[in-house]
Amino acid sequence: MTDASATPPRAPEPAVAPRLIATDLDGTLLHDDKTVSDRTIAALAAAERAGIEVFFVTGRPARWMDVVSDHVHGHGLAICANGAAVVDLHRGRRIVEVSPLERAVALDVVDILRSAAPGTSFAVERTGGIHYEPHYPPFHRDPAAVIAPAEKLLAEDFAPPPAPETAGIDATGIEMTGIDVSEGDTAQDAAVAFGGVPGAVPGPAGTGVDDIAEPLTGHGREGAGEQHAADGGAAVIVSSAAGTPAGHITTTGPDQPVLKLLAHHPEMDPDAFLTLARSAAGGLASFTRSSPTALLEISGPGVSKAGTLARCCAERGISPAEVVAFGDMPNDIEMLTWAGTAYAMANAHPDVLAATGHRTESNNDDGVAAVIERIVQGR
């Protein structure tokens, strides 16, 4: 990450009047404490009043979208899981589209990465939750997670348990380090083993990642058939963009699609791990990263933020030239290079800075809001 202390030079405004703003969340729109500032809330509302649609485009799962649910207007949609899911925030984070990672492909990737990078551990995000291997460091508590080898988590007969209804349990992951658990135990079992009280375990092991180990949900429109993203990803649609129910996405039971495979290495440099994985298995799936640690996010082939955003824009008759995008990490690069105008945050990864022509202030300095304010004022 780069030093965000210096104020970046003011970039020229887009030559084409923007019709849509696409912004990442963590490290971009949100402050480091995961809040949305009053300034940013006001800027998002001003954009919508000016007729500019706003899409949140994140690696986060649907269940992590409460922080911005009240700040998406109009269409109510958000793109989650690095493009693997489209979520309707106006309908209780209902999944309206998903581009899954095929189970057999995920198993092949696991096998290849185990050989290419010994010591790698895995987590599997399905539409109903996340499950992980015993040595994978779940960065957030998830009492319903099953702990087992990836091969079992990806087995055809794998049946995730229902999410717990227990009040007070934070369904976002558990720090398992040092806990002796058995294959097939749930994270809630492990919590009890640790201290006798579900949730009474050490806090998060990681910080500030926009999609670490969280289950995403999503599917596409029933009756619309298979659609292909601009970069090759396939989407299955189960309800309309307008929010009219037209199908059902499985978030419980054994038929939950796999949204992402996560691969963690305890020692490798994050960028080196990404390069190695793409070299070894890039022909099978899409590899990216958004964490400061060596944590890879693996989606179906061709699935990206850019591909799903391109579909959403095409449905609205919006061209890439009419899109302004913001991001800070490698999982944003395809979206930033697709959009007609792209801003890297002052705190962005060097590869993001190299891929974009515009800069704005850091996430903690409301860099997204600063650009939106100028765009609205210029209309």
JSON list of N, CA, C and O in Angstrom, two decimals, residues 1 6 8 30 46 86 92 124 130 138 140-141 143 156 175 190 199 216 244 262 265 286 293 301 328 337 344 370:
[
{"chain": "A", "resi": 1, "resn": "MET", "atom": "N", "xyz": [0.85, -1.19, 0.00]},
{"chain": "A", "resi": 1, "resn": "MET", "atom": "CA", "xyz": [0.00, 0.00, 0.00]},
{"chain": "A", "resi": 1, "resn": "MET", "atom": "C", "xyz": [0.89, 1.24, 0.00]},
{"chain": "A", "resi": 1, "resn": "MET", "atom": "O", "xyz": [2.01, 1.22, 0.49]},
{"chain": "A", "resi": 6, "resn": "ALA", "atom": "N", "xyz": [-0.03, 12.38, 1.57]},
{"chain": "A", "resi": 6, "resn": "ALA", "atom": "CA", "xyz": [0.00, 13.51, 0.65]},
{"chain": "A", "resi": 6, "resn": "ALA", "atom": "C", "xyz": [-1.32, 13.60, -0.10]},
{"chain": "A", "resi": 6, "resn": "ALA", "atom": "O", "xyz": [-1.88, 12.59, -0.52]},
{"chain": "A", "resi": 8, "resn": "PRO", "atom": "N", "xyz": [-3.44, 13.99, -3.27]},
{"chain": "A", "resi": 8, "resn": "PRO", "atom": "CA", "xyz": [-3.15, 13.78, -4.69]},
{"chain": "A", "resi": 8, "resn": "PRO", "atom": "C", "xyz": [-3.59, 14.98, -5.49]},
{"chain": "A", "resi": 8, "resn": "PRO", "atom": "O", "xyz": [-4.46, 15.76, -5.09]},
{"chain": "A", "resi": 30, "resn": "LEU", "atom": "N", "xyz": [-15.45, 3.24, 2.36]},
{"chain": "A", "resi": 30, "resn": "LEU", "atom": "CA", "xyz": [-15.52, 3.17, 3.82]},
{"chain": "A", "resi": 30, "resn": "LEU", "atom": "C", "xyz": [-14.23, 3.67, 4.45]},
{"chain": "A", "resi": 30, "resn": "LEU", "atom": "O", "xyz": [-13.14, 3.46, 3.92]},
{"chain": "A", "resi": 46, "resn": "ALA", "atom": "N", "xyz": [-26.68, 13.04, -3.20]},
{"chain": "A", "resi": 46, "resn": "ALA", "atom": "CA", "xyz": [-26.66, 14.11, -4.20]},
{"chain": "A", "resi": 46, "resn": "ALA", "atom": "C", "xyz": [-26.50, 13.54, -5.61]},
{"chain": "A", "resi": 46, "resn": "ALA", "atom": "O", "xyz": [-27.10, 14.03, -6.56]},
{"chain": "A", "resi": 86, "resn": "VAL", "atom": "N", "xyz": [-25.15, -10.58, -7.45]},
{"chain": "A", "resi": 86, "resn": "VAL", "atom": "CA", "xyz": [-25.84, -9.30, -7.45]},
{"chain": "A", "resi": 86, "resn": "VAL", "atom": "C", "xyz": [-26.93, -9.39, -6.39]},
{"chain": "A", "resi": 86, "resn": "VAL", "atom": "O", "xyz": [-27.70, -10.35, -6.35]},
{"chain": "A", "resi": 92, "resn": "GLY", "atom": "N", "xyz": [-33.98, -6.88, 1.50]},
{"chain": "A", "resi": 92, "resn": "GLY", "atom": "CA", "xyz": [-33.34, -7.67, 2.53]},
{"chain": "A", "resi": 92, "resn": "GLY", "atom": "C", "xyz": [-32.12, -8.44, 2.07]},
{"chain": "A", "resi": 92, "resn": "GLY", "atom": "O", "xyz": [-31.87, -9.56, 2.51]},
{"chain": "A", "resi": 124, "resn": "VAL", "atom": "N", "xyz": [-14.29, -22.23, 1.74]},
{"chain": "A", "resi": 124, "resn": "VAL", "atom": "CA", "xyz": [-15.27, -22.32, 0.66]},
{"chain": "A", "resi": 124, "resn": "VAL", "atom": "C", "xyz": [-16.46, -21.45, 1.02]},
{"chain": "A", "resi": 124, "resn": "VAL", "atom": "O", "xyz": [-17.11, -21.66, 2.04]},
{"chain": "A", "resi": 130, "resn": "ILE", "atom": "N", "xyz": [-19.90, -19.67, 4.95]},
{"chain": "A", "resi": 130, "resn": "ILE", "atom": "CA", "xyz": [-18.51, -20.04, 4.69]},
{"chain": "A", "resi": 130, "resn": "ILE", "atom": "C", "xyz": [-18.11, -21.23, 5.54]},
{"chain": "A", "resi": 130, "resn": "ILE", "atom": "O", "xyz": [-18.58, -21.39, 6.67]},
{"chain": "A", "resi": 138, "resn": "PRO", "atom": "N", "xyz": [-9.81, -18.18, 9.87]},
{"chain": "A", "resi": 138, "resn": "PRO", "atom": "CA", "xyz": [-11.04, -17.43, 9.58]},
{"chain": "A", "resi": 138, "resn": "PRO", "atom": "C", "xyz": [-10.98, -16.08, 10.26]},
{"chain": "A", "resi": 138, "resn": "PRO", "atom": "O", "xyz": [-10.96, -15.99, 11.47]},
{"chain": "A", "resi": 140, "resn": "HIS", "atom": "N", "xyz": [-13.05, -13.75, 10.59]},
{"chain": "A", "resi": 140, "resn": "HIS", "atom": "CA", "xyz": [-14.26, -13.27, 11.26]},
{"chain": "A", "resi": 140, "resn": "HIS", "atom": "C", "xyz": [-15.02, -14.46, 11.79]},
{"chain": "A", "resi": 140, "resn": "HIS", "atom": "O", "xyz": [-14.98, -15.54, 11.22]},
{"chain": "A", "resi": 141, "resn": "ARG", "atom": "N", "xyz": [-15.76, -14.27, 12.85]},
{"chain": "A", "resi": 141, "resn": "ARG", "atom": "CA", "xyz": [-16.48, -15.37, 13.47]},
{"chain": "A", "resi": 141, "resn": "ARG", "atom": "C", "xyz": [-17.66, -15.82, 12.60]},
{"chain": "A", "resi": 141, "resn": "ARG", "atom": "O", "xyz": [-18.42, -15.00, 12.12]},
{"chain": "A", "resi": 143, "resn": "PRO", "atom": "N", "xyz": [-20.30, -18.85, 13.43]},
{"chain": "A", "resi": 143, "resn": "PRO", "atom": "CA", "xyz": [-20.64, -20.01, 14.26]},
{"chain": "A", "resi": 143, "resn": "PRO", "atom": "C", "xyz": [-21.20, -21.19, 13.48]},
{"chain": "A", "resi": 143, "resn": "PRO", "atom": "O", "xyz": [-21.18, -22.31, 13.98]},
{"chain": "A", "resi": 156, "resn": "GLU", "atom": "N", "xyz": [-19.75, -33.54, -3.45]},
{"chain": "A", "resi": 156, "resn": "GLU", "atom": "CA", "xyz": [-21.08, -33.43, -4.01]},
{"chain": "A", "resi": 156, "resn": "GLU", "atom": "C", "xyz": [-22.17, -33.60, -2.97]},
{"chain": "A", "resi": 156, "resn": "GLU", "atom": "O", "xyz": [-23.24, -33.00, -3.06]},
{"chain": "A", "resi": 175, "resn": "GLU", "atom": "N", "xyz": [-12.04, -17.01, 15.14]},
{"chain": "A", "resi": 175, "resn": "GLU", "atom": "CA", "xyz": [-10.59, -17.18, 15.18]},
{"chain": "A", "resi": 175, "resn": "GLU", "atom": "C", "xyz": [-10.29, -18.56, 15.76]},
{"chain": "A", "resi": 175, "resn": "GLU", "atom": "O", "xyz": [-10.53, -18.81, 16.93]},
{"chain": "A", "resi": 190, "resn": "ALA", "atom": "N", "xyz": [-16.53, -25.47, 17.89]},
{"chain": "A", "resi": 190, "resn": "ALA", "atom": "CA", "xyz": [-15.19, -25.05, 18.28]},
{"chain": "A", "resi": 190, "resn": "ALA", "atom": "C", "xyz": [-15.23, -23.96, 19.33]},
{"chain": "A", "resi": 190, "resn": "ALA", "atom": "O", "xyz": [-14.40, -23.91, 20.23]},
{"chain": "A", "resi": 199, "resn": "GLY", "atom": "N", "xyz": [-19.10, -17.81, 20.50]},
{"chain": "A", "resi": 199, "resn": "GLY", "atom": "CA", "xyz": [-18.73, -16.42, 20.29]},
{"chain": "A", "resi": 199, "resn": "GLY", "atom": "C", "xyz": [-17.69, -15.93, 21.27]},
{"chain": "A", "resi": 199, "resn": "GLY", "atom": "O", "xyz": [-17.08, -14.89, 21.04]},
{"chain": "A", "resi": 216, "resn": "LEU", "atom": "N", "xyz": [-21.19, -15.48, 0.06]},
{"chain": "A", "resi": 216, "resn": "LEU", "atom": "CA", "xyz": [-21.89, -14.56, -0.78]},
{"chain": "A", "resi": 216, "resn": "LEU", "atom": "C", "xyz": [-23.11, -15.27, -1.28]},
{"chain": "A", "resi": 216, "resn": "LEU", "atom": "O", "xyz": [-23.21, -16.46, -1.22]},
{"chain": "A", "resi": 244, "resn": "THR", "atom": "N", "xyz": [-38.66, -7.84, -8.99]},
{"chain": "A", "resi": 244, "resn": "THR", "atom": "CA", "xyz": [-39.83, -8.72, -9.04]},
{"chain": "A", "resi": 244, "resn": "THR", "atom": "C", "xyz": [-39.39, -10.16, -8.86]},
{"chain": "A", "resi": 244, "resn": "THR", "atom": "O", "xyz": [-38.56, -10.65, -9.63]},
{"chain": "A", "resi": 262, "resn": "LEU", "atom": "N", "xyz": [-11.34, -19.53, -1.20]},
{"chain": "A", "resi": 262, "resn": "LEU", "atom": "CA", "xyz": [-10.29, -18.68, -0.65]},
{"chain": "A", "resi": 262, "resn": "LEU", "atom": "C", "xyz": [-9.09, -19.53, -0.30]},
{"chain": "A", "resi": 262, "resn": "LEU", "atom": "O", "xyz": [-9.24, -20.63, 0.25]},
{"chain": "A", "resi": 265, "resn": "HIS", "atom": "N", "xyz": [-1.99, -18.48, 2.52]},
{"chain": "A", "resi": 265, "resn": "HIS", "atom": "CA", "xyz": [-0.66, -19.02, 2.79]},
{"chain": "A", "resi": 265, "resn": "HIS", "atom": "C", "xyz": [-0.06, -18.25, 3.96]},
{"chain": "A", "resi": 265, "resn": "HIS", "atom": "O", "xyz": [-0.10, -17.02, 3.99]},
{"chain": "A", "resi": 286, "resn": "SER", "atom": "N", "xyz": [-10.70, -17.53, -11.99]},
{"chain": "A", "resi": 286, "resn": "SER", "atom": "CA", "xyz": [-10.22, -16.16, -11.85]},
{"chain": "A", "resi": 286, "resn": "SER", "atom": "C", "xyz": [-9.62, -15.97, -10.47]},
{"chain": "A", "resi": 286, "resn": "SER", "atom": "O", "xyz": [-10.26, -16.28, -9.46]},
{"chain": "A", "resi": 293, "resn": "THR", "atom": "N", "xyz": [-2.93, -9.65, 3.60]},
{"chain": "A", "resi": 293, "resn": "THR", "atom": "CA", "xyz": [-2.25, -10.92, 3.83]},
{"chain": "A", "resi": 293, "resn": "THR", "atom": "C", "xyz": [-2.25, -11.73, 2.53]},
{"chain": "A", "resi": 293, "resn": "THR", "atom": "O", "xyz": [-2.86, -11.36, 1.54]},
{"chain": "A", "resi": 301, "resn": "PRO", "atom": "N", "xyz": [-14.27, -18.96, -13.89]},
{"chain": "A", "resi": 301, "resn": "PRO", "atom": "CA", "xyz": [-13.52, -18.36, -15.00]},
{"chain": "A", "resi": 301, "resn": "PRO", "atom": "C", "xyz": [-14.27, -17.19, -15.62]},
{"chain": "A", "resi": 301, "resn": "PRO", "atom": "O", "xyz": [-15.46, -17.28, -15.91]},
{"chain": "A", "resi": 328, "resn": "ASP", "atom": "N", "xyz": [-9.18, 0.40, -4.84]},
{"chain": "A", "resi": 328, "resn": "ASP", "atom": "CA", "xyz": [-7.88, 0.50, -4.17]},
{"chain": "A", "resi": 328, "resn": "ASP", "atom": "C", "xyz": [-7.04, -0.77, -4.22]},
{"chain": "A", "resi": 328, "resn": "ASP", "atom": "O", "xyz": [-5.86, -0.73, -3.88]},
{"chain": "A", "resi": 337, "resn": "THR", "atom": "N", "xyz": [-10.17, -0.51, -15.24]},
{"chain": "A", "resi": 337, "resn": "THR", "atom": "CA", "xyz": [-9.73, -0.38, -16.63]},
{"chain": "A", "resi": 337, "resn": "THR", "atom": "C", "xyz": [-10.90, -0.46, -17.60]},
{"chain": "A", "resi": 337, "resn": "THR", "atom": "O", "xyz": [-10.80, 0.03, -18.73]},
{"chain": "A", "resi": 344, "resn": "ALA", "atom": "N", "xyz": [-8.01, 5.92, -8.63]},
{"chain": "A", "resi": 344, "resn": "ALA", "atom": "CA", "xyz": [-7.35, 5.15, -7.59]},
{"chain": "A", "resi": 344, "resn": "ALA", "atom": "C", "xyz": [-7.31, 6.00, -6.33]},
{"chain": "A", "resi": 344, "resn": "ALA", "atom": "O", "xyz": [-7.05, 7.21, -6.38]},
{"chain": "A", "resi": 370, "resn": "ALA", "atom": "N", "xyz": [-15.29, 13.42, -2.51]},
{"chain": "A", "resi": 370, "resn": "ALA", "atom": "CA", "xyz": [-14.70, 14.63, -3.11]},
{"chain": "A", "resi": 370, "resn": "ALA", "atom": "C", "xyz": [-14.93, 14.67, -4.61]},
{"chain": "A", "resi": 370, "resn": "ALA", "atom": "O", "xyz": [-15.26, 15.72, -5.18]}
]
